Short mmCIF file of C-alpha atoms in Angstrom, two decimals:
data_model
loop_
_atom_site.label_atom_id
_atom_site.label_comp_id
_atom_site.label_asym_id
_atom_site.label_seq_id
_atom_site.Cartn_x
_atom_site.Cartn_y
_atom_site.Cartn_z
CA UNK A 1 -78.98 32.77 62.77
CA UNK A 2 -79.46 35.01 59.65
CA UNK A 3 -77.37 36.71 57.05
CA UNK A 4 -74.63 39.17 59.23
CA UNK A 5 -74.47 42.29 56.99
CA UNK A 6 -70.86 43.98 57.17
CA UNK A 7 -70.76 47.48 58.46
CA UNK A 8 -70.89 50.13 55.56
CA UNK A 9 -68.03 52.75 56.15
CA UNK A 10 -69.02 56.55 56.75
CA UNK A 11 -67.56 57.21 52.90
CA UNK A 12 -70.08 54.48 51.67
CA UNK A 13 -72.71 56.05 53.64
CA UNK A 14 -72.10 59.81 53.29
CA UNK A 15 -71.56 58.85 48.99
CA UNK A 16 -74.78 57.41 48.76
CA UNK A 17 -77.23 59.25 51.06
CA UNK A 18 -75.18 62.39 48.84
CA UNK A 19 -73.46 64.27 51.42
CA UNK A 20 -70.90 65.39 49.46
CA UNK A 21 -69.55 68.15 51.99
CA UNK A 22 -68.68 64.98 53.72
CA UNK A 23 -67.23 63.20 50.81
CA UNK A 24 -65.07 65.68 50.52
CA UNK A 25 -64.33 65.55 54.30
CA UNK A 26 -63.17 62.16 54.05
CA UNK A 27 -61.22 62.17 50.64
CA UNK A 28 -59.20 65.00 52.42
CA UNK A 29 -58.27 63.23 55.63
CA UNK A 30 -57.26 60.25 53.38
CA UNK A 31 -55.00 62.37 51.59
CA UNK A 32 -51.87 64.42 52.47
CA UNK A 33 -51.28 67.96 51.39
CA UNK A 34 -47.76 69.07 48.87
CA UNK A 35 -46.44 71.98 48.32
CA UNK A 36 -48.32 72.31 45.43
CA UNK A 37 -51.69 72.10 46.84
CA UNK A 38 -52.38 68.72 45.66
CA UNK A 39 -54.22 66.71 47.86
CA UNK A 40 -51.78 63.41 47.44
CA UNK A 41 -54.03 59.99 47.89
CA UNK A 42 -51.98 58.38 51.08
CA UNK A 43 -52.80 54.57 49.88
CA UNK A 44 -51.00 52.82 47.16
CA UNK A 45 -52.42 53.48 44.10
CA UNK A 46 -53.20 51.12 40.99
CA UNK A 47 -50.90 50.55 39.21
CA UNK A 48 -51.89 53.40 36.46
CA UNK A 49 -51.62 55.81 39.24
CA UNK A 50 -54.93 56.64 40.07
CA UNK A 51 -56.51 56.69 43.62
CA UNK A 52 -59.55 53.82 44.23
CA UNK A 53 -62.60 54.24 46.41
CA UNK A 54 -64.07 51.04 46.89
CA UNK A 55 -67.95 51.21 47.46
CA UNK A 56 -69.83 47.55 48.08
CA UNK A 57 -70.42 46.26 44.62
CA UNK A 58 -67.71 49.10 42.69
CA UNK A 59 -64.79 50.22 42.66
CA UNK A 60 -64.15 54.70 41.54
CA UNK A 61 -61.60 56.74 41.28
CA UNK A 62 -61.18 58.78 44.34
CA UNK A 63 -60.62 61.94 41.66
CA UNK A 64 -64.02 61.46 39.81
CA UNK A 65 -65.61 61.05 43.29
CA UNK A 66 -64.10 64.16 44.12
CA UNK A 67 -65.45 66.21 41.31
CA UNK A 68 -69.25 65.07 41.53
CA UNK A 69 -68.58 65.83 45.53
CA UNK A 70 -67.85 69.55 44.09
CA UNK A 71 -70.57 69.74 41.44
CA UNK A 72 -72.80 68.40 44.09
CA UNK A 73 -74.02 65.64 41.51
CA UNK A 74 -72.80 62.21 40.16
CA UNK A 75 -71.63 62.40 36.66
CA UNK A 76 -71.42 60.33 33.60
CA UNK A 77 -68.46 57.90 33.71
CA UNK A 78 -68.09 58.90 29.89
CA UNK A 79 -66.63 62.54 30.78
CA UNK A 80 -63.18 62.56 31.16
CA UNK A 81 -61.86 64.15 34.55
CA UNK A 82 -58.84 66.17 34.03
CA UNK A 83 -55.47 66.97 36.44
CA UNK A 84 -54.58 70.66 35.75
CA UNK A 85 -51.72 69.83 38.56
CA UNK A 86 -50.79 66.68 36.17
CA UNK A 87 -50.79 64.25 39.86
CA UNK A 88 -52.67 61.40 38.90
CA UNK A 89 -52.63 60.83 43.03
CA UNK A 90 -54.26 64.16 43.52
CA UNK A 91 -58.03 64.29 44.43
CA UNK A 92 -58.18 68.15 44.91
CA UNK A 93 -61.45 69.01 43.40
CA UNK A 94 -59.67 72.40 42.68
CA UNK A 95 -56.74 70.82 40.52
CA UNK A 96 -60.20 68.81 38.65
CA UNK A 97 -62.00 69.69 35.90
CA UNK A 98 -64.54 67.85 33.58
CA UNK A 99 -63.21 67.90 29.46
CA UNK A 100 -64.11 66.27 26.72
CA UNK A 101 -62.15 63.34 25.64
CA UNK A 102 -60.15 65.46 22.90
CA UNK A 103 -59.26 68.20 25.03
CA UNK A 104 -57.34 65.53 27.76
CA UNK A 105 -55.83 63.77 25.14
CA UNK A 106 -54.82 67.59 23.66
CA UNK A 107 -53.41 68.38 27.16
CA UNK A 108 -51.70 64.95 27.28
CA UNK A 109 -49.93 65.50 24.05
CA UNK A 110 -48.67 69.06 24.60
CA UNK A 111 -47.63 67.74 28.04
CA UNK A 112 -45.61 65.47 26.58
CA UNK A 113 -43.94 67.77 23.67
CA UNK A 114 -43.25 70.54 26.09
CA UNK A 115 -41.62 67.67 28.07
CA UNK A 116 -39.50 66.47 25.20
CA UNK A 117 -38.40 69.94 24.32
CA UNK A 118 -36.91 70.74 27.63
CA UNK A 119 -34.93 67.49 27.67
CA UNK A 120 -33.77 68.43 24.65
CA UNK A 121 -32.63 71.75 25.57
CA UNK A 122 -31.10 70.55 28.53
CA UNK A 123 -29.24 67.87 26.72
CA UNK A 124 -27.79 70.75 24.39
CA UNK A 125 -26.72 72.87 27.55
CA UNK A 126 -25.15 69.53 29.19
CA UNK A 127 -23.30 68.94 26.17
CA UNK A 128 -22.00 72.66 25.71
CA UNK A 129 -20.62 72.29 29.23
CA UNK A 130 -22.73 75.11 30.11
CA UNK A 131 -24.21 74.98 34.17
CA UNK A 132 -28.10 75.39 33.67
CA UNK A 133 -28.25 75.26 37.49
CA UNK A 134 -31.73 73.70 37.14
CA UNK A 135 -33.03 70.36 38.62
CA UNK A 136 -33.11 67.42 36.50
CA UNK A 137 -36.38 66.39 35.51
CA UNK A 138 -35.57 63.04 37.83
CA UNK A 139 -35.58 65.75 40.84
CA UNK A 140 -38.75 67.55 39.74
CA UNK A 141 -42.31 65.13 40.49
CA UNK A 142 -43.44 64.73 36.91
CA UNK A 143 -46.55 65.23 38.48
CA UNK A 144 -45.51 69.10 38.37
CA UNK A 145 -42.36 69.48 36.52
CA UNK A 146 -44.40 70.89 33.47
CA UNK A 147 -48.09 72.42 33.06
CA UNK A 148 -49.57 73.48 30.01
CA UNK A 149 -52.80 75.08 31.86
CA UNK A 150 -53.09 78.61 33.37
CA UNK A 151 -52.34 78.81 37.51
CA UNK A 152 -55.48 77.44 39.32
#
């Protein structure tokens, strides 16, 4: 009796031989589209949000995988992969785009502040009684309540 291998999946295969057209096949029928175009990761994510792709002997995010499936090449794990739909689940290669480390952290930031400021206004209008008629941020996915980027 000798060593029984375990069957590599089709992702495994199709990622390493390089076929990224079907990469991307398979990332999209293991997602499900939003409203927003976002192609949402359907299994539980880690717990920072991101999707996983498990490969024998690594684990990627399903997003990174996504953009070298694009480019049509792997890329350095250094580069930062960016959200310009702000869904850490989403593995759209169109929502993707490679940045340097200070221009995510930029985004991040103004994110953030643009965030804070319309809490703030909308505390003022709650507090002047005045009916802003808008959802509350906890009815809007973070994911797309706010983006600082141009439409995609």
């Amino acid at each position: 009796m000798g060593i029984q291998r375990k069957r590599r999946s089709e992702f495994t295969l199709a990622y390493e031989a390089r076929r990224w057209v079907d990469v991307l096949a398979i990332l999209k029928k293991k997602s499900q589209p939003d409203e927003h175009g976002c192609w949402v990761w359907i299994r539980k994510p880690l717990s920072n949000g991101y999707a996983q792709i498990r490969i024998p002997g690594r684990r990627m995010y399903a997003h990174r995988v996504a953009v070298e499936a694009k480019l049509g090449t792997r890329i350095s794990p250094n580069m930062p992969v960016h959200h310009k739909c702000a869904n850490r689940r989403c593995i759209n290669p169109d929502h993707l785009e490679l940045v340097t480390h200070a221009q995510n952290v930029a985004e991040m930031l103004a994110r953030q502040a643009l965030l804070a400021e319309i809490s703030r206004l909308r505390a003022l209008l709650d507090g002047a009684g005045i009916a802003h008629g808008s959802p509350d941020l906890t009815d809007v996915p973070q994911s797309h309540a706010v983006t600082t980027r141009k439409a995609y």
